[in-house]
Coordinates of C-alpha atoms and ligand atoms in Angstrom, one line a residue:
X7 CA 0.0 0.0 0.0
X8 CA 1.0 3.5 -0.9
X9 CA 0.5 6.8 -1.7
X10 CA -0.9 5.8 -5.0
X11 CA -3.0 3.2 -3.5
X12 CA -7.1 3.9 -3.7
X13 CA -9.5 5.0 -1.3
X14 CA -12.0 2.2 -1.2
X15 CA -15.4 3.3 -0.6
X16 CA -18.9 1.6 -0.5
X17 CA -22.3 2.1 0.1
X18 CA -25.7 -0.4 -0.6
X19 CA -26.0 2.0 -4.2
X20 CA -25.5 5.4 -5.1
X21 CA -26.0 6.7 -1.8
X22 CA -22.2 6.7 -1.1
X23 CA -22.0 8.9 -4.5
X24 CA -22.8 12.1 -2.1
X25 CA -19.6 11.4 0.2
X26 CA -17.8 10.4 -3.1
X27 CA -18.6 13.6 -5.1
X28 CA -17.2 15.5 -1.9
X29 CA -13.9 13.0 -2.2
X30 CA -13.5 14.4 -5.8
X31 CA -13.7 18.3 -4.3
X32 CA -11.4 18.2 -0.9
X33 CA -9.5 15.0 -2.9
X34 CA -9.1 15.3 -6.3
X35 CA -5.7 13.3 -6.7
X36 CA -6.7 10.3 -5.3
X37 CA -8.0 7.4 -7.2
X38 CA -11.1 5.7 -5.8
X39 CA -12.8 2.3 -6.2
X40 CA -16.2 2.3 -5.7
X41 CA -18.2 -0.9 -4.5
X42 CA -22.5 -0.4 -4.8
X43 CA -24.2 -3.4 -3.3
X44 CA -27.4 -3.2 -5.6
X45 CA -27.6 -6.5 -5.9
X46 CA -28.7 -5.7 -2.0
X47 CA -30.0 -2.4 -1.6
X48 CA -31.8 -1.2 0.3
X49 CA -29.6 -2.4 3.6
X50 CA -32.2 -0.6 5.5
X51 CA -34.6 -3.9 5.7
X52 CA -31.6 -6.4 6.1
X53 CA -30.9 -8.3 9.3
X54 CA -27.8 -7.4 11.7
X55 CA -26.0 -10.8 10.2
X56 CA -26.6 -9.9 6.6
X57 CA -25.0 -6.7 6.9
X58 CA -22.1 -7.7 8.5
X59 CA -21.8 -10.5 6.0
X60 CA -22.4 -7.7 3.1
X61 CA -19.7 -5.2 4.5
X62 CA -16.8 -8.0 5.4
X63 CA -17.2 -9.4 1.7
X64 CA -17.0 -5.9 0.3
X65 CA -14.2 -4.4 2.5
X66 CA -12.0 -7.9 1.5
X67 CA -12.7 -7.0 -2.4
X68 CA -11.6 -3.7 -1.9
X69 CA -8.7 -4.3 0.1
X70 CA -8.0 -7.3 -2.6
X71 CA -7.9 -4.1 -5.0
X72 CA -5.2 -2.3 -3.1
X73 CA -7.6 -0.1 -1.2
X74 CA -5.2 1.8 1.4
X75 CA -8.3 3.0 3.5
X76 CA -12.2 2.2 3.4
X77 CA -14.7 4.6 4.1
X78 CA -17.5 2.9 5.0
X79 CA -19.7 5.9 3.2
X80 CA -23.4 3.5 4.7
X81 CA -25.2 4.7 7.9
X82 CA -26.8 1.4 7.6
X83 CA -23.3 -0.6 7.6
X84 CA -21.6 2.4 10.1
X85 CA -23.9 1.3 12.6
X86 CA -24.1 -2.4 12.2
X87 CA -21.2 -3.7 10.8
X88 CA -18.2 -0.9 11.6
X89 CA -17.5 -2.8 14.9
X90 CA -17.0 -6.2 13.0
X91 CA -14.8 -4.8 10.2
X92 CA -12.7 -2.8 12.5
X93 CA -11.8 -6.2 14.6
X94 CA -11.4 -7.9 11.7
X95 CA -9.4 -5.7 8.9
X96 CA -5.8 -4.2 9.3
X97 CA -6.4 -1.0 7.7
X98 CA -8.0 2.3 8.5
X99 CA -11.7 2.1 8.4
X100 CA -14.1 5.7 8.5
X101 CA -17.5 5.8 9.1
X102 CA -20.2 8.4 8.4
X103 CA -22.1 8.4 11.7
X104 CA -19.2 9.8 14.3
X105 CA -18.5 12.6 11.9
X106 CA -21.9 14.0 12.4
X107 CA -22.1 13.6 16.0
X108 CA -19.9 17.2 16.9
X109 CA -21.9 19.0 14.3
X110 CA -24.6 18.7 14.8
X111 CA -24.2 19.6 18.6
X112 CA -22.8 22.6 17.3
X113 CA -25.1 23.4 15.2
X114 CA -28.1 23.3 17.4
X115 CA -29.2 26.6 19.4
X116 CA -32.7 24.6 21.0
X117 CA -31.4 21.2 21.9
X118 CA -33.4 19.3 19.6
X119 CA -32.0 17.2 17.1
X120 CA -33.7 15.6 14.4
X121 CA -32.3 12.2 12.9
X122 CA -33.6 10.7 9.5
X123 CA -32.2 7.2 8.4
X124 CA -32.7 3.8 7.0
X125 CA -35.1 1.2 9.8
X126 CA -32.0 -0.1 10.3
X127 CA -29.9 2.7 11.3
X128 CA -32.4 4.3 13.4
X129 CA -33.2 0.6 15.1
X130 CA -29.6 0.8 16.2
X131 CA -29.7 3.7 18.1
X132 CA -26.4 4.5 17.2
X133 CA -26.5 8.0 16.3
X134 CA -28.8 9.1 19.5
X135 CA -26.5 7.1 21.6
X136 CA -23.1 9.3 20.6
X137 CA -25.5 12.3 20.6
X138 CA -26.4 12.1 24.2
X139 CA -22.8 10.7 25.3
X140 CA -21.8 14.0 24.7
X141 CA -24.6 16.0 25.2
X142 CA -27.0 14.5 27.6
X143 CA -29.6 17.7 27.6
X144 CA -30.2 16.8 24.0
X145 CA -33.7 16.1 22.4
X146 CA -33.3 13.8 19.8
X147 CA -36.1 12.8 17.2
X148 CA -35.4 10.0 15.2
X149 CA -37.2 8.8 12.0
X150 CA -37.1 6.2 9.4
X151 CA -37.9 6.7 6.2
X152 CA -37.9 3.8 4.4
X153 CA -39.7 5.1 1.2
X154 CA -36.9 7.5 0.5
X155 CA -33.3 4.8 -0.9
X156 CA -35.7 3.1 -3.5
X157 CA -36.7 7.0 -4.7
X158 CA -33.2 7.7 -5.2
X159 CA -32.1 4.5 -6.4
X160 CA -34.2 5.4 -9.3
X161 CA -33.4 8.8 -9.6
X162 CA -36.7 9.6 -8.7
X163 CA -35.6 12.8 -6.2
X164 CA -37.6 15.8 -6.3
X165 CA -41.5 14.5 -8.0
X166 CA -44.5 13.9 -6.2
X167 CA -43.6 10.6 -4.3
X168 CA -40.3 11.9 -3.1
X169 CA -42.5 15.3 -1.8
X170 CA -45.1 13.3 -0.2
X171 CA -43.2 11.1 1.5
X172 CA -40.5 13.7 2.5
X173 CA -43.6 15.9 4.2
X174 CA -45.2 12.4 5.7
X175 CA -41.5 12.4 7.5
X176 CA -40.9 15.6 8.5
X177 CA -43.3 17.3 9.0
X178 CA -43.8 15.5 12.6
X179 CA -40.0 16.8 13.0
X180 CA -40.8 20.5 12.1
X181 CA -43.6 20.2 14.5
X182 CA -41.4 18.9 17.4
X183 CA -39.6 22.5 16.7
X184 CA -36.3 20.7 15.7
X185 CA -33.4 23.3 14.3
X186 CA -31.1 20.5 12.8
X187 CA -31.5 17.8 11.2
X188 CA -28.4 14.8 10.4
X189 CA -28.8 13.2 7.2
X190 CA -28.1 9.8 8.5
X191 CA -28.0 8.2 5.1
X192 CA -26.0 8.9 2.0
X193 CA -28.9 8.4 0.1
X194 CA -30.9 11.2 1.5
X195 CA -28.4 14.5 0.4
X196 CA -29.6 13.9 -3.2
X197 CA -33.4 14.7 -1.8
X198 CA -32.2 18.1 0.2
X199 CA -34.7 20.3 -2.6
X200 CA -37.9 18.5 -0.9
X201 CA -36.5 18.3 2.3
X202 CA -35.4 21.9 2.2
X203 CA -39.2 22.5 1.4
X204 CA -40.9 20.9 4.3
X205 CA -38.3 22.1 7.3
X206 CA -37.0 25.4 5.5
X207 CA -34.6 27.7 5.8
X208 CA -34.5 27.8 10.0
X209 CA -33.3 24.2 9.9
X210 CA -29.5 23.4 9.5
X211 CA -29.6 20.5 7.7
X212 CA -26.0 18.3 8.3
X213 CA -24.8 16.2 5.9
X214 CA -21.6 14.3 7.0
X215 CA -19.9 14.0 3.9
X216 CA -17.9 16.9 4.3
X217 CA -16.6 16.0 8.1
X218 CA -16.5 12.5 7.0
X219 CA -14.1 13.4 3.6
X220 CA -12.0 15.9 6.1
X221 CA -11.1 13.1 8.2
X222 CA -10.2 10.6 5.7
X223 CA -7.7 13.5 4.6
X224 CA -6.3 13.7 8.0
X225 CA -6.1 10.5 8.3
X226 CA -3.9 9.8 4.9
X227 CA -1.6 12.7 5.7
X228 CA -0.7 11.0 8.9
X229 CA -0.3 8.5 7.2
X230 CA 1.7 9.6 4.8
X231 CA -0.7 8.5 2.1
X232 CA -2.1 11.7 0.4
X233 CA -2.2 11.0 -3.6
X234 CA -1.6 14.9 -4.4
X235 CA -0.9 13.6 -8.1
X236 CA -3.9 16.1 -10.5
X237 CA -6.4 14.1 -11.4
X238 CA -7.3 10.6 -9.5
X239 CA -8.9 7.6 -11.2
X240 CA -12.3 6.7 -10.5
X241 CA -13.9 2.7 -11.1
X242 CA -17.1 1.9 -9.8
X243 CA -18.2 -1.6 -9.3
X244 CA -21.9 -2.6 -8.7
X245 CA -23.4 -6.1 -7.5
X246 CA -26.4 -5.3 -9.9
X247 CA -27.1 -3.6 -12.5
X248 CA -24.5 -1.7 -14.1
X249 CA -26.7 0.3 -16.4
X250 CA -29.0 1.4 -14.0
X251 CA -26.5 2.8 -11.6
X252 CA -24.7 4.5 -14.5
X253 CA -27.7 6.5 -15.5
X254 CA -29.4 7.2 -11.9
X255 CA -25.8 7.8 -10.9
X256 CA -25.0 10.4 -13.8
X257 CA -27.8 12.1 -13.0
X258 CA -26.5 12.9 -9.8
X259 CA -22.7 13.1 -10.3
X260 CA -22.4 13.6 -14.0
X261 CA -20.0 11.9 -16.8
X262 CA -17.3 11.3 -13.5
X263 CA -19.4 7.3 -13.4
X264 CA -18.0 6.5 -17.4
X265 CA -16.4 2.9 -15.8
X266 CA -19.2 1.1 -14.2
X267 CA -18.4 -2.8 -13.6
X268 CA -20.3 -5.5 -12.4
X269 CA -18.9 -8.2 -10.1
X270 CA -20.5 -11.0 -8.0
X271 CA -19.0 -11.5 -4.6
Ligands
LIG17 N1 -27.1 4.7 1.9 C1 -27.2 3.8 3.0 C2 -27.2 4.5 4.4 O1 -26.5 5.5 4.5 C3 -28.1 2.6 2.8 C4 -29.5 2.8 2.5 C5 -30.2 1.5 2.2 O2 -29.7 0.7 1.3 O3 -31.2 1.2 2.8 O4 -27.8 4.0 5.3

């Protein structure tokens, strides 16, 4: 492994594409494999054992691709499976859940807290759990939206489903007077137009792809692994169907997706 190594970085579909299109803008030199479990998604309905079966297959193919640090860019897998592949993998594993946590404390003025993730995720508990660890006054509101991955697995982000379903969520939140609200899954930054239109302007809304990208760039310069060449290589790999991640992708990230492979695990 070295500086020229990849960032390996995976998601259940395109939802990881939000934390990866901030990879491209803090770290453009660095070449990334991407791994979309479509032949899975969403994660959100899995059990605790198929997760963890999911992420330990896909952080060994990515590591058997030279990845010199995974970034687990999943709520769903962050809060299921990041103890297992931390125990089990010699190499530097980030999450997207702990880089929300100090944000969003900071970012609330009332206490209250808002949380919007897979059934999964918010079964865990994991986000309110490091919330209140550090800020026991908190209010936190946690939802589940599971009508929102399959939306924006098909691209499907600001029509009349994604806008009825996004007010059936949140507007329950906006009545509980919340003034943030995390993201807690990748999926849900590509919906921020109708979720800006139910909770409005008064509500920070925290995405932790930018935290999440910062530390992974701490983390390779202490390393000693920052790629600084000018442009990095990016490969995508899907479980599914490549075709349909290239297009619901594009529409998201633009022509960046052109290499789109499939591969069974
Ligand atoms: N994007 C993922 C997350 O952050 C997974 C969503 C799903 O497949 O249900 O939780």
């Amino acid at each position: 492994m070295n500086k020229n190594s990849p960032i390996g970085i995976f998601d259940s579909g395109v939802g990881g594409l939000s934390v990866a299109r901030e990879i491209f803008k803090q770290l453009p030199g660095e070449d990334i494999i991407y791994f979309g479990d479509t032949a899975h998604v969403p994660y959100g309905e899995k059990t605790v054992e198929q997760l963890i079966s999911y992420g330990d297959q896909i952080t060994q193919f990515l590591i058997e691709k030279g990845a010199k640090v995974i970034v687990v860019a999943c709520n769903t897998s962050s809060a299921v499976s990041l103890s297992h592949l931390l125990n089990k993998f010699n190499i530097s594993i980030i999450d997207v859940i702990s880089p929300s946590i100090d944000i969003a404390i900071q970012a609330t003025q009332n206490n209250k807290i808002g949380i919007i993730g897979t059934v999964a995720t918010i079964n865990s508990g994991m986000h309110k759990k490091l919330l209140v660890a550090k800020k026991p006054d908190l209010e936190v509101y946690p939802v589940a939206c599971p009508k929102f991955v399959p939306l924006v697995e098909k691209g499907d982000v600001a029509g009349e489903e994604a806008r009825q379903a996004a007010y059936e969520y949140l507007m329950p939140l906006k009545e509980k007077g919340v003034d943030s609200l995390i993201l807690g899954c990748t999926h849900y930054p590509f919906l921020e137009k109708v979720i800006k239109e139910v909770l409005g302007d008064a509500v920070q809304i925290i995405d932790p792809a930018l935290e999440t990208v910062l530390l992974t760039k701490k983390i390779l310069k202490e390393q000693n692994l920052l790629n600084e060449q000018e442009q990095g290589k990016k490969v995508f790999y899907v479980s599914g169907n490549p075709d349909s991640f290239l297009i619901t992708g594009e529409k998201f990230l633009g022509d960046t997706l052109q290499n789109v492979k499939k591969v069974t695990l």
